[in-house]
PDB file of C-alpha atoms in Angstrom:
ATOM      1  CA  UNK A   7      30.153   2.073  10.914  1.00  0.00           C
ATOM      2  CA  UNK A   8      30.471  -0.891  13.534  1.00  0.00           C
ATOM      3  CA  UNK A   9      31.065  -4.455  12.102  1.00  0.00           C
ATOM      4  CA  UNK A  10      28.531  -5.697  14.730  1.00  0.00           C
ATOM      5  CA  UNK A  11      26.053  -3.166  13.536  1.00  0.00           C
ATOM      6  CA  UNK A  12      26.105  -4.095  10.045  1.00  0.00           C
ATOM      7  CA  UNK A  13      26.026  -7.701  10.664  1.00  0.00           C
ATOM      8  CA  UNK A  14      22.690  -7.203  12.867  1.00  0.00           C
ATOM      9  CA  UNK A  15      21.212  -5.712  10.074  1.00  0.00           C
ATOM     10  CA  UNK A  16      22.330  -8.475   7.369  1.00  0.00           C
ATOM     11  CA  UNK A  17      20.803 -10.893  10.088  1.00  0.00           C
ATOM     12  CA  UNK A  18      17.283  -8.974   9.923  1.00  0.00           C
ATOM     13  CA  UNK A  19      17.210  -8.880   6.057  1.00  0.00           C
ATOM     14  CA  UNK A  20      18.182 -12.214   5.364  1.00  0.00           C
ATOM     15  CA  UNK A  21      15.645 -13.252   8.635  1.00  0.00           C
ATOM     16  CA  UNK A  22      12.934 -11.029   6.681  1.00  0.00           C
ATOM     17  CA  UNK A  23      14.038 -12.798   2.939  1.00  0.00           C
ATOM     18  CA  UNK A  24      13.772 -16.179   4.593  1.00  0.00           C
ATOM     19  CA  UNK A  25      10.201 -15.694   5.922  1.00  0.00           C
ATOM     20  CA  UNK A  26       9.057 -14.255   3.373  1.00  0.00           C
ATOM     21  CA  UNK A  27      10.293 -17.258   0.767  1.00  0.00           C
ATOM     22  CA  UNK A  28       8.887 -19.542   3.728  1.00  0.00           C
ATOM     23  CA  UNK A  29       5.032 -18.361   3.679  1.00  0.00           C
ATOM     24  CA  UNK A  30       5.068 -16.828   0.416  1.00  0.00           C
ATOM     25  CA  UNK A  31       5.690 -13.182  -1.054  1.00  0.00           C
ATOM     26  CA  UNK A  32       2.246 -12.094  -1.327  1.00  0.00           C
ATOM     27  CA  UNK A  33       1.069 -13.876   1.891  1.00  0.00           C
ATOM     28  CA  UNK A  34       3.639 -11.991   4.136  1.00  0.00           C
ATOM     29  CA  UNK A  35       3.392  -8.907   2.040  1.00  0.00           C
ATOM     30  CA  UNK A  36      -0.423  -8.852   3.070  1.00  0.00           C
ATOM     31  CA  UNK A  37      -0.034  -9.438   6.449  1.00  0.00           C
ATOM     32  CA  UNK A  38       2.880  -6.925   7.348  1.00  0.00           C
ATOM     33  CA  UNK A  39       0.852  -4.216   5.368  1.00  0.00           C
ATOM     34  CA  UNK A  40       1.415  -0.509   7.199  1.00  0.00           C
ATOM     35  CA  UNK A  41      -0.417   1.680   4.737  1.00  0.00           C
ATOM     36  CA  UNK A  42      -3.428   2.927   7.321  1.00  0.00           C
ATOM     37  CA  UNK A  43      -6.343   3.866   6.023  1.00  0.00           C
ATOM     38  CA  UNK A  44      -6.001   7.602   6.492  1.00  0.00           C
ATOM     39  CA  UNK A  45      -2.923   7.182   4.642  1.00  0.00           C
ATOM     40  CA  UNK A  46      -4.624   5.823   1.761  1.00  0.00           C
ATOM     41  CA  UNK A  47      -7.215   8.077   1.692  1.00  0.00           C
ATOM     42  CA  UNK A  48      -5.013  11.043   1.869  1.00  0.00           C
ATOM     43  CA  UNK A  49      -3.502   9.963  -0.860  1.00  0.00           C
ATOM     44  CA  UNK A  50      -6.015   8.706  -3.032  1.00  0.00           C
ATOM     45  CA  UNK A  51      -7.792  12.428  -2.717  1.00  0.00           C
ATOM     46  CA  UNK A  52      -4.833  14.097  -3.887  1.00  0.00           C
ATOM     47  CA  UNK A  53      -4.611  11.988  -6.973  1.00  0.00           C
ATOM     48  CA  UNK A  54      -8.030  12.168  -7.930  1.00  0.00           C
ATOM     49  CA  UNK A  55      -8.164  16.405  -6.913  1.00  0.00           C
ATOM     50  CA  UNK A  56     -10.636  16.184  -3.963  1.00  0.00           C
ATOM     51  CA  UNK A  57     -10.164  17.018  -0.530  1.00  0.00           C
ATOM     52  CA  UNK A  58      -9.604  13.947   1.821  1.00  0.00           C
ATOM     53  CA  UNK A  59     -12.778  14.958   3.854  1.00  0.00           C
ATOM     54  CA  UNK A  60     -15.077  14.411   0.795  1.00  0.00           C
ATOM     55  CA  UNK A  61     -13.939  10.057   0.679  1.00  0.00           C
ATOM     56  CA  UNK A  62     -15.270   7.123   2.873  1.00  0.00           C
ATOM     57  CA  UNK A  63     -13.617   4.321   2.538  1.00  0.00           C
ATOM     58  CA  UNK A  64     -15.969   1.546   1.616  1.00  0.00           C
ATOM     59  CA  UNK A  65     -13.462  -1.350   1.442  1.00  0.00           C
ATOM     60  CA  UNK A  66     -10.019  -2.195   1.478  1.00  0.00           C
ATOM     61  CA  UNK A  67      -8.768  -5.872   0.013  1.00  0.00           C
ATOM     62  CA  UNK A  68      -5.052  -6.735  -0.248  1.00  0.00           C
ATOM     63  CA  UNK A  69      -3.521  -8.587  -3.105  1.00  0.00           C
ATOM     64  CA  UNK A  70      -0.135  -9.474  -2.832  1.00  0.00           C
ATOM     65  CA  UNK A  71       1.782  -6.370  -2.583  1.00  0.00           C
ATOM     66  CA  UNK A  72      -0.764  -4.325  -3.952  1.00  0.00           C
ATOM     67  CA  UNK A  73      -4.104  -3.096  -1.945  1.00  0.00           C
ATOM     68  CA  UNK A  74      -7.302  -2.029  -3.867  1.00  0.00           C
ATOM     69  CA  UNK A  75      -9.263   0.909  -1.977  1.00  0.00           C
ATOM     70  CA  UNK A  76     -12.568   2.107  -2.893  1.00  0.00           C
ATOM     71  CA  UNK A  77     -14.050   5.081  -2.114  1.00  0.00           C
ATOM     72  CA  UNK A  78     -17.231   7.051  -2.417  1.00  0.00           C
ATOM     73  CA  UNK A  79     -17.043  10.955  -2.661  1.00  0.00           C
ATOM     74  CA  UNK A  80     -20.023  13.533  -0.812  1.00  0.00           C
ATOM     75  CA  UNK A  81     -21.222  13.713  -4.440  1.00  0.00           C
ATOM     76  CA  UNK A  82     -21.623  10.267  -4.409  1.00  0.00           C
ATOM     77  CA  UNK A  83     -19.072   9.609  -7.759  1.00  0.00           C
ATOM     78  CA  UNK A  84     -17.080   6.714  -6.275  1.00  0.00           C
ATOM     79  CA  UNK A  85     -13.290   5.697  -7.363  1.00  0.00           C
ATOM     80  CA  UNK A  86     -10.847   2.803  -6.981  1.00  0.00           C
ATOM     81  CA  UNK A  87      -7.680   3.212  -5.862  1.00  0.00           C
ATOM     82  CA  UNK A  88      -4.316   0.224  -6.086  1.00  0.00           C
ATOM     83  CA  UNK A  89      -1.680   1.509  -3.952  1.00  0.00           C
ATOM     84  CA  UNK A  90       1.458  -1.194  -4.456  1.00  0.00           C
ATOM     85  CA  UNK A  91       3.629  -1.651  -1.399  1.00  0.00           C
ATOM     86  CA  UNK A  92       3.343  -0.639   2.290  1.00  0.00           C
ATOM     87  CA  UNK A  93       4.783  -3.720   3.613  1.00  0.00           C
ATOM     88  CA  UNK A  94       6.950  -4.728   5.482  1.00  0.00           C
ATOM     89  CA  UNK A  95       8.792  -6.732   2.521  1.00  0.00           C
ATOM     90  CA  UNK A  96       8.979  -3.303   0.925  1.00  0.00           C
ATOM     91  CA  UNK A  97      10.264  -1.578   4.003  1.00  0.00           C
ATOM     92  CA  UNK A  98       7.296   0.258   4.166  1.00  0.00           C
ATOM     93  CA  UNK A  99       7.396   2.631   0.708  1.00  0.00           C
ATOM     94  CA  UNK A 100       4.573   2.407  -1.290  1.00  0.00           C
ATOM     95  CA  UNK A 101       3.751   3.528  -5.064  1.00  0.00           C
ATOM     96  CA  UNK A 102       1.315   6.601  -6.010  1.00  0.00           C
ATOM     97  CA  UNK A 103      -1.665   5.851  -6.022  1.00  0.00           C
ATOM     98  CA  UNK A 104      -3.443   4.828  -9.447  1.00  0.00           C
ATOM     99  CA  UNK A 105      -6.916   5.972  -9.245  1.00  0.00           C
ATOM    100  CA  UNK A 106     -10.017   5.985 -11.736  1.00  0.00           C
ATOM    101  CA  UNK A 107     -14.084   6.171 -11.269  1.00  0.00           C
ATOM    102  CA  UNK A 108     -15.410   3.136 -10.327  1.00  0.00           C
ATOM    103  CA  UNK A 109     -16.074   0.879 -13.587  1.00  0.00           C
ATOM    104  CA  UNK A 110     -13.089   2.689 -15.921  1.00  0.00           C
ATOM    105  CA  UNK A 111      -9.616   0.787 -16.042  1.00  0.00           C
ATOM    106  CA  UNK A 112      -6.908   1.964 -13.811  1.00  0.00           C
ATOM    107  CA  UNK A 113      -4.362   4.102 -15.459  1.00  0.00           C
ATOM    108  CA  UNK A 114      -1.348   2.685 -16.577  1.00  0.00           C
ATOM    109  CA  UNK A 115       1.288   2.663 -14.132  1.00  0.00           C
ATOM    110  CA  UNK A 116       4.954   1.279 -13.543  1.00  0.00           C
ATOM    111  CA  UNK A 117       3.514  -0.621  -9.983  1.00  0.00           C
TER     112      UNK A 117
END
């Protein structure tokens, strides 16, 4: 690979380290957050065995470098979703989704 290549890319990690210790880890990590909504929807369904078209998303709140989703199915049972990541401080990759009814704790989870 090129030297000047490589060093351009050290320059935009260490700019993207340095910014984020400047405003804060879970401040930048909020607002650099990719995961669209479709995204987490998509996702969410497939974890909790439900077609995508059967969730509305109700609400969306970030926490750090997690986001909580909740969504309400056409039979009206409605779930919680925390998908970790999505950010730009995590280049973008996010966890699985860890998903349970609304009201039941989360399942355990490595994120």
């Amino acid at each position: 690979m090129n030297k000047n290549f490589l060093k351009n890319i050290l320059a935009v990690v260490a700019g993207f380290l340095i910014l984020a210790n400047m405003t804060g880890c879970s401040t930048f990590a909020e607002k650099t957050n990719m995961l669209s909504d479709q995204s987490a929807t998509d996702r969410s369904a497939a974890i909790i065995g439900v077609p995508a078209s059967t969730l509305t998303l109700t609400s969306r709140s970030p926490d750090g470098s997690a986001t909580t989703f909740n969504f309400v199915a056409t039979n009206k049972k409605e779930y919680t979703c925390v998908i970790v990541g999505g950010s730009l401080a995590s280049l973008g990759s996010t966890s699985m989704p860890r998903c349970a009814k609304k009201g039941d704790p989360l399942p355990a989870g490595t994120n």
